[in-house]
Short mmCIF file of C-alpha atoms in Angstrom, two decimals:
data_model
loop_
_atom_site.label_atom_id
_atom_site.label_comp_id
_atom_site.label_asym_id
_atom_site.label_seq_id
_atom_site.Cartn_x
_atom_site.Cartn_y
_atom_site.Cartn_z
CA MET A 1 0.00 0.00 0.00
CA ASP A 2 3.05 2.21 0.33
CA THR A 3 3.11 2.89 -3.38
CA CYS A 4 0.53 5.67 -3.25
CA ILE A 5 2.30 7.65 -0.54
CA GLU A 6 4.57 9.35 -3.07
CA LYS A 7 1.49 10.53 -4.93
CA ILE A 8 -0.14 11.72 -1.68
CA ARG A 9 3.00 13.68 -0.74
CA GLU A 10 3.31 15.14 -4.22
CA LEU A 11 -0.34 16.27 -4.27
CA SER A 12 -0.08 17.66 -0.75
CA ALA A 13 3.13 19.57 -1.47
CA ASP A 14 1.58 21.04 -4.57
CA LEU A 15 -1.59 22.16 -2.75
CA LEU A 16 0.39 23.73 0.08
CA GLU A 17 2.85 25.45 -2.25
CA LYS A 18 0.10 27.00 -4.33
CA GLY A 19 -1.62 28.08 -1.15
CA GLU A 20 -4.83 26.32 -2.20
CA VAL A 21 -5.22 24.80 1.23
CA GLU A 22 -4.21 25.85 4.71
CA LYS A 23 -3.29 22.37 5.85
CA VAL A 24 -3.37 18.76 4.80
CA ILE A 25 -4.81 16.27 7.26
CA GLY A 26 -3.26 12.84 6.92
CA PHE A 27 -1.57 10.06 8.80
CA ALA A 28 1.88 10.18 10.37
CA LYS A 29 4.04 7.39 11.69
CA GLY A 30 3.08 6.50 15.25
CA THR A 31 5.42 6.11 18.19
CA ILE A 32 5.16 2.31 18.22
CA PRO A 33 5.07 -0.24 15.37
CA MET A 34 1.64 -0.80 13.72
CA ALA A 35 0.44 2.62 14.82
CA THR A 36 -0.30 5.79 12.90
CA SER A 37 -1.59 9.05 14.24
CA PRO A 38 -3.42 11.91 12.58
CA ILE A 39 -1.32 14.88 11.55
CA ALA A 40 -2.04 18.32 10.10
CA VAL A 41 0.71 19.29 7.69
CA LYS A 42 1.00 23.02 7.10
CA THR A 43 4.23 23.44 5.16
CA LYS A 44 5.64 21.84 2.05
CA GLN A 45 8.73 20.74 3.99
CA ASP A 46 6.61 18.62 6.29
CA VAL A 47 4.86 16.48 3.68
CA ASP A 48 7.48 13.78 4.16
CA LYS A 49 5.90 13.14 7.55
CA LEU A 50 2.80 11.78 5.81
CA VAL A 51 2.45 8.01 5.60
CA PHE A 52 -0.19 5.65 4.31
CA ASN A 53 -0.29 1.93 5.01
CA SER A 54 -2.55 -0.80 6.38
CA THR A 55 -2.49 0.58 9.90
CA CYS A 56 -4.31 3.83 9.10
CA GLY A 57 -7.52 2.63 10.69
CA LEU A 58 -8.61 5.93 12.21
CA ASN A 59 -11.09 8.17 10.45
CA LEU A 60 -9.71 11.53 9.36
CA ALA A 61 -13.15 13.03 8.82
CA ASN A 62 -13.06 13.44 12.59
CA TYR A 63 -10.46 16.20 12.25
CA VAL A 64 -12.22 18.25 9.61
CA SER A 65 -13.57 20.77 12.05
CA LYS A 66 -15.40 24.00 11.35
CA GLY A 67 -12.35 26.01 10.36
CA LYS A 68 -12.32 29.14 8.23
CA GLY A 69 -9.74 28.18 5.64
CA LYS A 70 -9.71 25.39 3.13
CA ILE A 71 -8.42 22.02 4.29
CA ALA A 72 -7.19 19.05 2.32
CA VAL A 73 -7.81 15.61 3.75
CA ILE A 74 -6.63 12.13 2.86
CA ALA A 75 -9.75 10.00 2.55
CA LYS A 76 -10.25 6.26 2.34
CA GLY A 77 -13.70 5.00 1.38
CA CYS A 78 -15.06 5.32 4.89
CA ASP A 79 -13.41 8.71 5.57
CA ALA A 80 -15.05 10.04 2.41
CA ARG A 81 -18.45 8.72 3.54
CA ASN A 82 -18.03 10.52 6.85
CA ILE A 83 -17.06 13.72 5.04
CA VAL A 84 -20.32 13.36 3.09
CA THR A 85 -22.14 12.93 6.40
CA HIS A 86 -20.43 16.09 7.71
CA ILE A 87 -21.61 18.00 4.65
CA VAL A 88 -25.16 16.61 4.98
CA GLU A 89 -25.19 17.58 8.67
CA ASN A 90 -23.85 21.07 7.93
CA GLN A 91 -20.63 20.58 9.84
CA ILE A 92 -18.61 21.68 6.84
CA GLN A 93 -19.20 23.09 3.38
CA ARG A 94 -18.11 21.15 0.33
CA GLU A 95 -16.05 24.13 -0.94
CA GLN A 96 -14.04 24.19 2.28
CA ILE A 97 -12.58 20.81 1.75
CA TYR A 98 -10.25 19.29 -0.81
CA ILE A 99 -10.44 15.51 -0.77
CA ILE A 100 -7.44 13.42 -1.74
CA GLY A 101 -9.16 10.09 -2.25
CA VAL A 102 -7.31 6.86 -1.57
CA PRO A 103 -9.09 3.70 -2.75
CA CYS A 104 -8.54 1.34 0.13
CA THR A 105 -7.61 -2.32 0.30
CA GLY A 106 -8.50 -2.67 3.95
CA MET A 107 -6.82 -2.01 7.25
CA VAL A 108 -5.35 -4.59 9.60
CA ASP A 109 -6.63 -5.62 12.99
CA LYS A 110 -3.77 -4.85 15.38
CA HIS A 111 -5.21 -6.87 18.23
CA LYS A 112 -5.47 -9.96 16.04
CA ILE A 113 -1.85 -9.63 14.97
CA ALA A 114 -0.61 -8.83 18.47
CA ALA A 115 -2.32 -12.00 19.73
CA LEU A 116 0.03 -14.09 17.56
CA PHE A 117 3.04 -12.95 19.52
CA GLU A 118 4.05 -13.61 23.08
CA ASP A 119 6.16 -10.50 23.33
CA GLU A 120 5.96 -6.98 21.98
CA ILE A 121 5.95 -6.33 18.25
CA ILE A 122 8.98 -4.33 17.21
CA GLU A 123 8.63 -4.17 13.47
CA PHE A 124 5.84 -4.17 10.92
CA SER A 125 6.17 -3.94 7.17
CA GLU A 126 4.01 -4.81 4.22
CA ASP A 127 4.37 -5.53 0.57
CA GLY A 128 1.08 -5.77 -1.28
CA ASP A 129 -0.94 -8.48 0.43
CA THR A 130 1.91 -9.79 2.53
CA LEU A 131 2.62 -8.52 6.01
CA THR A 132 5.88 -9.12 7.83
CA VAL A 133 5.66 -8.72 11.57
CA SER A 134 8.53 -9.20 14.00
CA SER A 135 8.93 -9.34 17.71
CA LEU A 136 12.19 -9.99 19.53
CA LEU A 137 11.45 -13.72 19.63
CA ASN A 138 10.22 -14.40 16.12
CA THR A 139 9.14 -13.10 12.73
CA GLN A 140 5.93 -14.05 10.96
CA THR A 141 4.79 -13.56 7.40
CA LEU A 142 1.05 -13.10 7.20
CA LYS A 143 -1.57 -12.71 4.53
CA LYS A 144 -3.24 -9.35 4.92
CA TYR A 145 -6.71 -10.66 4.10
CA ASP A 146 -6.64 -13.00 7.12
CA TYR A 147 -5.98 -10.11 9.47
CA LEU A 148 -8.31 -7.43 8.15
CA LYS A 149 -10.38 -5.41 10.60
CA GLY A 150 -13.92 -6.66 11.03
CA ASN A 151 -15.46 -3.67 9.26
CA CYS A 152 -13.03 -3.95 6.32
CA LEU A 153 -14.08 -7.59 5.79
CA TYR A 154 -17.66 -6.51 5.11
CA CYS A 155 -16.79 -3.25 3.37
CA THR A 156 -18.48 -2.57 0.05
CA HIS A 157 -17.32 1.03 -0.32
CA LYS A 158 -13.55 0.82 -0.53
CA ASN A 159 -13.44 3.61 -3.09
CA PRO A 160 -14.07 7.16 -1.87
CA VAL A 161 -17.59 8.27 -2.79
CA LEU A 162 -16.52 11.90 -3.05
CA TYR A 163 -13.09 13.21 -4.02
CA ASP A 164 -11.26 15.97 -5.85
CA VAL A 165 -8.31 13.87 -6.84
CA LEU A 166 -7.27 10.23 -6.49
CA ALA A 167 -3.90 9.11 -5.18
CA ARG A 168 -4.17 5.69 -6.82
CA ASP A 169 -6.39 3.73 -9.19
CA LEU A 170 -9.86 2.70 -8.07
CA VAL A 171 -10.10 -0.80 -6.63
CA GLU A 172 -12.74 -3.42 -7.29
CA GLU A 173 -15.58 -3.41 -4.75
CA GLN A 174 -16.44 -6.75 -3.23
CA LYS A 175 -19.90 -8.18 -3.76
CA LEU A 176 -21.32 -9.80 -0.67
CA ASP A 177 -24.47 -11.91 -0.42
CA ASN A 178 -24.86 -11.03 3.22
CA LEU A 179 -23.54 -7.73 4.51
CA PHE A 180 -24.29 -8.53 8.15
CA PRO A 181 -23.33 -12.10 9.08
CA ASP A 182 -22.00 -10.84 12.43
CA VAL A 183 -25.35 -9.23 13.30
CA ASP A 184 -27.21 -12.38 12.23
CA ARG A 185 -25.13 -14.44 14.62
CA ILE A 186 -26.22 -12.29 17.56
CA GLU A 187 -29.83 -12.16 16.35
CA ALA A 188 -29.95 -15.93 16.34
CA LEU A 189 -29.27 -16.06 20.11
CA ASP A 190 -32.06 -16.10 22.66
CA GLU A 191 -32.73 -13.10 24.91
CA GLU A 192 -30.58 -14.24 27.77
CA ALA A 193 -27.66 -15.13 25.53
CA LYS A 194 -27.92 -11.78 23.75
CA TRP A 195 -27.78 -9.94 27.03
CA GLN A 196 -24.85 -12.08 28.14
CA HIS A 197 -23.05 -11.35 24.88
CA PHE A 198 -23.24 -7.61 25.45
CA GLU A 199 -22.43 -7.92 29.15
CA ASN A 200 -19.27 -9.81 28.25
CA LEU A 201 -18.50 -7.38 25.46
CA THR A 202 -18.49 -4.32 27.70
CA LYS A 203 -17.13 -5.88 30.88
CA ASN A 204 -13.58 -4.62 30.21
CA CYS A 205 -14.68 -1.11 29.29
CA ILE A 206 -12.75 1.51 31.26
CA ARG A 207 -14.97 4.42 30.19
CA CYS A 208 -12.06 6.23 28.55
CA TYR A 209 -14.39 7.42 25.77
CA ALA A 210 -11.74 6.76 23.12
CA CYS A 211 -14.49 5.25 20.95
CA ARG A 212 -16.47 8.46 21.16
CA ASN A 213 -13.46 10.68 20.59
CA ALA A 214 -12.35 8.73 17.54
CA CYS A 215 -15.83 8.78 16.04
CA PRO A 216 -16.39 11.44 13.37
CA LEU A 217 -20.10 11.46 14.23
CA CYS A 218 -19.47 12.51 17.83
CA TYR A 219 -19.02 16.23 17.42
CA CYS A 220 -21.51 17.56 20.00
CA PRO A 221 -19.97 20.46 21.97
CA THR A 222 -20.92 18.64 25.17
CA CYS A 223 -21.48 14.91 25.05
CA PHE A 224 -24.39 13.49 27.07
CA VAL A 225 -21.93 11.52 29.21
CA ASP A 226 -20.11 14.70 30.23
CA GLU A 227 -23.21 16.66 31.19
CA SER A 228 -23.78 17.06 34.90
CA SER A 229 -26.95 19.08 34.87
CA PRO A 230 -28.91 16.97 34.28
CA GLN A 231 -26.67 13.96 34.62
CA TRP A 232 -28.02 11.48 32.09
CA VAL A 233 -25.79 8.59 33.01
CA GLY A 234 -23.56 7.64 35.95
CA LYS A 235 -19.88 8.27 35.39
CA GLY A 236 -18.40 5.29 37.17
CA GLN A 237 -17.65 1.68 36.34
CA ASN A 238 -21.10 0.44 37.34
CA LYS A 239 -21.99 -2.06 34.63
CA THR A 240 -25.43 -0.59 34.09
CA ASP A 241 -23.86 2.82 33.48
CA VAL A 242 -21.29 1.29 31.14
CA ASN A 243 -24.01 -0.47 29.17
CA THR A 244 -26.16 2.65 29.11
CA PHE A 245 -23.27 4.63 27.71
CA HIS A 246 -22.63 2.11 24.94
CA PHE A 247 -26.29 1.72 24.09
CA LEU A 248 -26.93 5.46 23.88
CA ARG A 249 -23.73 6.26 22.06
CA ALA A 250 -24.62 3.67 19.47
CA PHE A 251 -28.13 4.99 19.12
CA HIS A 252 -26.83 8.51 18.49
CA CYS A 253 -25.14 7.02 15.43
CA ALA A 254 -28.35 5.50 14.02
CA GLY A 255 -28.58 6.09 10.28
CA ARG A 256 -25.27 7.98 10.39
CA CYS A 257 -22.67 5.31 11.09
CA THR A 258 -20.53 4.35 8.10
CA ASP A 259 -18.94 1.41 9.92
CA CYS A 260 -15.47 2.93 9.54
CA GLY A 261 -14.32 1.06 12.63
CA ALA A 262 -12.51 4.04 14.19
CA CYS A 263 -14.21 3.26 17.52
CA VAL A 264 -12.81 -0.25 17.56
CA GLU A 265 -9.44 0.97 16.31
CA ALA A 266 -9.23 3.45 19.19
CA CYS A 267 -10.39 1.09 21.94
CA PRO A 268 -7.44 0.25 24.22
CA MET A 269 -9.31 -2.75 25.61
CA GLY A 270 -10.04 -4.36 22.24
CA ILE A 271 -13.81 -4.15 22.61
CA ASN A 272 -15.73 -4.63 19.39
CA VAL A 273 -18.12 -1.72 20.00
CA ARG A 274 -19.34 -2.17 16.44
CA ASP A 275 -21.60 -4.96 17.72
CA PHE A 276 -23.95 -2.15 18.79
CA THR A 277 -23.80 0.08 15.71
CA ARG A 278 -23.88 -2.78 13.21
CA LYS A 279 -27.44 -3.65 14.23
CA LEU A 280 -28.48 -0.07 13.53
CA ASN A 281 -26.75 -0.15 10.16
CA LYS A 282 -28.58 -3.34 9.29
CA ASP A 283 -31.91 -1.82 10.32
CA SER A 284 -31.19 1.36 8.34
CA LEU A 285 -30.58 -0.70 5.24
CA GLU A 286 -33.48 -3.10 5.69
CA LEU A 287 -36.11 -0.62 6.89
CA PHE A 288 -35.10 2.49 4.98
CA GLY A 289 -32.83 1.23 2.20
CA TRP A 290 -30.22 3.57 3.59
CA GLU A 291 -26.47 3.47 3.83
CA ALA A 292 -24.92 6.55 5.40
CA GLY A 293 -22.59 8.91 3.60
CA LEU A 294 -23.13 7.95 0.00
CA ASP A 295 -24.83 11.04 -1.39
CA VAL A 296 -24.59 14.70 -0.36
CA THR A 297 -28.00 15.45 -1.82
CA LYS A 298 -29.96 12.92 0.25
CA ARG A 299 -31.28 13.51 3.75
CA PRO A 300 -30.81 10.73 6.33
CA PRO A 301 -33.83 8.58 7.32
CA LEU A 302 -34.18 10.02 10.83
CA ASP A 303 -34.32 13.48 9.28
CA THR A 304 -37.09 12.88 6.77
CA TYR A 305 -40.59 11.50 6.60
CA ARG A 306 -41.98 9.31 3.88
CA PRO A 307 -45.51 7.91 3.97
CA GLU A 308 -44.10 4.44 3.33
CA ASP A 309 -41.80 4.53 6.38
CA PRO A 310 -42.30 1.42 8.53
CA ASP A 311 -44.66 2.15 11.42
CA ASP A 312 -45.58 -1.25 12.82
CA PHE A 313 -43.88 -0.38 16.14
CA ILE A 314 -46.46 2.25 16.99
CA LYS A 315 -50.00 1.60 18.14
CA MET B 1 -34.41 1.88 19.23
CA GLY B 2 -36.79 -0.93 20.09
CA ASN B 3 -34.88 -3.14 17.69
CA LEU B 4 -31.53 -2.30 19.27
CA LEU B 5 -32.86 -2.97 22.77
CA GLU B 6 -34.22 -6.28 21.58
CA HIS B 7 -30.86 -6.99 19.97
CA MET B 8 -29.22 -6.50 23.36
CA GLY B 9 -31.60 -8.94 24.98
CA ILE B 10 -34.27 -6.64 26.41
CA GLU B 11 -37.70 -8.18 25.83
CA LYS B 12 -39.57 -6.44 23.01
CA ASP B 13 -42.76 -6.14 25.07
CA ARG B 14 -41.07 -3.83 27.57
CA LEU B 15 -40.97 -0.91 25.18
CA HIS B 16 -44.11 0.49 23.65
CA PHE B 17 -44.78 3.41 21.34
CA SER B 18 -48.14 4.99 20.81
CA TRP B 19 -49.67 8.19 19.53
CA ILE B 20 -52.76 9.17 21.53
CA SER B 21 -54.69 12.39 21.17
CA SER B 22 -55.92 14.14 24.33
CA ALA B 23 -59.45 13.38 23.06
CA GLU B 24 -58.83 9.64 22.89
CA ALA B 25 -59.39 8.65 26.51
CA THR B 26 -60.55 5.14 25.69
CA LYS B 27 -57.54 4.50 23.49
CA PHE B 28 -55.31 5.68 26.35
CA VAL B 29 -56.96 3.22 28.72
CA ASP B 30 -56.65 0.38 26.23
CA VAL B 31 -53.00 1.06 25.52
CA VAL B 32 -52.03 1.38 29.19
CA LYS B 33 -53.91 -1.83 29.99
CA GLU B 34 -52.17 -3.69 27.21
CA ILE B 35 -48.76 -2.37 28.23
CA SER B 36 -49.20 -3.23 31.90
CA ASP B 37 -50.46 -6.71 31.07
CA LYS B 38 -47.53 -7.41 28.78
CA VAL B 39 -44.93 -6.03 31.17
CA ARG B 40 -46.47 -7.84 34.15
CA ALA B 41 -46.26 -11.08 32.20
CA LEU B 42 -42.51 -10.53 31.77
CA GLU B 43 -42.00 -10.00 35.52
CA SER B 44 -39.49 -7.54 36.91
CA ASN B 45 -36.58 -6.47 34.80
CA LYS B 46 -33.15 -7.39 36.11
CA LYS B 47 -31.30 -5.99 33.14
CA PHE B 48 -30.24 -2.35 33.14
CA GLU B 49 -30.95 -2.40 36.86
CA LYS B 50 -28.42 -0.37 38.77
CA ASP B 51 -26.74 -1.96 41.74
CA TYR B 52 -25.77 0.84 44.12
CA ASN B 53 -23.66 -1.30 46.44
#
């Protein structure tokens, strides 16, 4: 995936030199192997700091705030969908943003890879579909497809839906018979087992709110969990409060979530918080024929009324 | 929302939605009766119950 970085740097340098944009938001090398962090590059000299590889799992749409100047942003398929959502929700104007689209071949699940090693990973490199990961004790060569993030496995929008320029050729989208096999598995459980599944899922949650902070949808000036007057939800480790937080956070993403997986990427405890939002995505598609962030001209289902909207839940 | 609660293992009959005009007293009675019957049948909810100890 490293091949397109030269193109990204070249485009970024050009934009900055011409003064077309104030900054370029992209990924920079992280402080540990298999980590990248968001960076805002403001000068041509700094474009070399930009990187792009299979560990860029965060969503850069999160950093496209309401600034005055024009911003360029590196966008994978999901980042672009969240930029569309930002435009639809009036968080940013289309003219304010220059999108450097990067058709994506999927990001890797760091927890899955880390689980293969007894000790700390010290080196990570990739060449096409082959990953080479080393720790002090051993080195493993892995196939990227086997270690994709859960959301990338079911992704059908690898190509950016909106862009000004592309940093590499478009990739082929996968055709899936079932977009939600993971949701189906949970739906097949009985009530008690479902509850147990979610209890187990959130039991390690430390309420750090990394999932919320990484989420491009969570841009409220004050989040409901931080409010103290009224206090909507307890702030401690009480499991009911933890579950309430996850349930409500997910519901705030109904009809808006693009399943970018930034929440899971950011979680230090390796919790698959997508188990909550995926159900909402499935419902959005089945009940409203809606997938978020595909079209700047369409209003989201919770924002519009159609006479044919399903109403069998109301008496 | 009902669907997500059900997905998490909360019984569907615990959550009800209705639209009742202030002039529809009989409908209000019917709906409340139906809700209380259904919820009573499920017995008390132990999920999402906060333990203060």
